[in-house]
Short mmCIF file of C-alpha atoms in Angstrom, two decimals:
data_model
loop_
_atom_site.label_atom_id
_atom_site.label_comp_id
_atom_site.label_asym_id
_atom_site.label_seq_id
_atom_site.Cartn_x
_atom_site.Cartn_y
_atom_site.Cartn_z
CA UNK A 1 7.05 -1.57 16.41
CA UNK A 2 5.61 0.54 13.61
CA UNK A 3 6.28 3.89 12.95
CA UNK A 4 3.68 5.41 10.54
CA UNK A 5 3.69 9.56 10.09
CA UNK A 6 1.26 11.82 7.88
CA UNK A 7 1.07 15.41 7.91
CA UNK A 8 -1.26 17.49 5.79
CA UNK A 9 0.42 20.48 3.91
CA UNK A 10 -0.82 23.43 1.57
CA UNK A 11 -0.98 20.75 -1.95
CA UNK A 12 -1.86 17.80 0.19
CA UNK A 13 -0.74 15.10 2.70
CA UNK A 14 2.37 13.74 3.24
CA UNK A 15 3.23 10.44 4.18
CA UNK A 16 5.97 8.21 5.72
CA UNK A 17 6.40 4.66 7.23
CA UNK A 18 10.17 2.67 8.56
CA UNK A 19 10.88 0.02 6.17
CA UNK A 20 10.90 -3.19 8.84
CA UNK A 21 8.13 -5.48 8.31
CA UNK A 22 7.43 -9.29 9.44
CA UNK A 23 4.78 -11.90 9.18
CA UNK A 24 3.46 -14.49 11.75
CA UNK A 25 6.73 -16.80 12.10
CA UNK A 26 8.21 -13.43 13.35
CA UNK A 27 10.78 -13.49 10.74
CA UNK A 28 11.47 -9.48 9.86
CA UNK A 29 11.68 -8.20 6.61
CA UNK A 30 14.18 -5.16 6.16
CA UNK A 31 12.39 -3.72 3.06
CA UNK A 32 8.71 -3.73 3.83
CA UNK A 33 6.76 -1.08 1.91
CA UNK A 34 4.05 0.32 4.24
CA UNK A 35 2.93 2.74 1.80
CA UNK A 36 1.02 1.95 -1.17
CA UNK A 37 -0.94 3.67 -4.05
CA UNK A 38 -3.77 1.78 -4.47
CA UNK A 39 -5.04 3.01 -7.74
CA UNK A 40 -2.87 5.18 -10.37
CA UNK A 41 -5.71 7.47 -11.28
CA UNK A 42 -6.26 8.81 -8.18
CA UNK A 43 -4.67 10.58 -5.29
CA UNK A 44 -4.94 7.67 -2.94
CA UNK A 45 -2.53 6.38 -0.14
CA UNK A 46 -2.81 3.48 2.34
CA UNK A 47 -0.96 2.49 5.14
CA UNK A 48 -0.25 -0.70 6.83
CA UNK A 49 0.83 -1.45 10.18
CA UNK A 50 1.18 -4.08 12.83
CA UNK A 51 2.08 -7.33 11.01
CA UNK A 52 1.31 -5.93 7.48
CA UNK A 53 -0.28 -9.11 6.00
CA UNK A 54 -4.08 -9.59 5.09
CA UNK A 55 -4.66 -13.69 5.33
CA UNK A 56 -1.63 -15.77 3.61
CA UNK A 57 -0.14 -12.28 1.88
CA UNK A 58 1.44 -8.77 2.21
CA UNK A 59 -1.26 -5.38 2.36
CA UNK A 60 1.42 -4.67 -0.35
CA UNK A 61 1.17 -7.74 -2.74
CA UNK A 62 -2.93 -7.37 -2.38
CA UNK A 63 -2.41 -3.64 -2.86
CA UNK A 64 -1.00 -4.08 -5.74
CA UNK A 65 -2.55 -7.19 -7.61
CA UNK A 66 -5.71 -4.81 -6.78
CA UNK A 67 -3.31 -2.02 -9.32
CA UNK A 68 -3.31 -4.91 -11.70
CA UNK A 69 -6.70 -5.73 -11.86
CA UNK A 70 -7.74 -1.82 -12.17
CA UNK A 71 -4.78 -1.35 -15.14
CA UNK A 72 -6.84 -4.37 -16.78
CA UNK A 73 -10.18 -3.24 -16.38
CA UNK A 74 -9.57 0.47 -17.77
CA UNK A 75 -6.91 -0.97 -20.68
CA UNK A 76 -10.25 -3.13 -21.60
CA UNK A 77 -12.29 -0.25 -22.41
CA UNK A 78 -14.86 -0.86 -19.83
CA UNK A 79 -14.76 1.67 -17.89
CA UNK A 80 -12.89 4.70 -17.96
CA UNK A 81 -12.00 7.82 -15.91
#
C-alpha cells in the first residue's frame, strides 16, 4: 500500500510519500523515494505510486537520468532558462 499526501499552502504545495517501495518479484525496498524533482530549474514535483517502476527501472532512476540529461543540455549552451 502507498501512502502519497499533498496539501497546497499560502507559498505553494506540500508534498509527502512512506518510504516502502517494491518491484515485480515483490521484493520491498525500505528506502524508496516517491518524490522526485524532475528538473532543477523549476518548481516541479512528481509522485509515484503502486509498484514505482516504469519498464525494467525505478520512476526515480528515470526521474533522474531525465535531471542528467537536462544538467547536460543547459551546461552545453543550447538552451538556456
Amino acid at each position: 500500500m502507498t501512502v502519497i499526501v499533498s496539501a497546497r499552502i499560502n507559498d505553494g504545495v506540500v508534498m509527502a510519500a512512506d518510504g516502502a517501495g517494491s518491484m515485480g518479484s515483490g521484493q520491498v525496498y525500505a528506502h524508496a523515494n516517491k518524490i522526485a524533482n524532475p528538473c532543477d530549474e523549476l518548481p516541479v514535483g512528481a509522485m509515484s505510486t503502486e509498484a514505482g517502476g516504469i519498464g525494467n527501472g525505478f520512476a526515480e532512476t528515470l526521474l533522474k537520468d531525465l535531471r542528467r540529461q537536462d544538467r547536460e543540455v543547459a551546461s552545453s549552451g543550447l538552451w538556456s532558462m
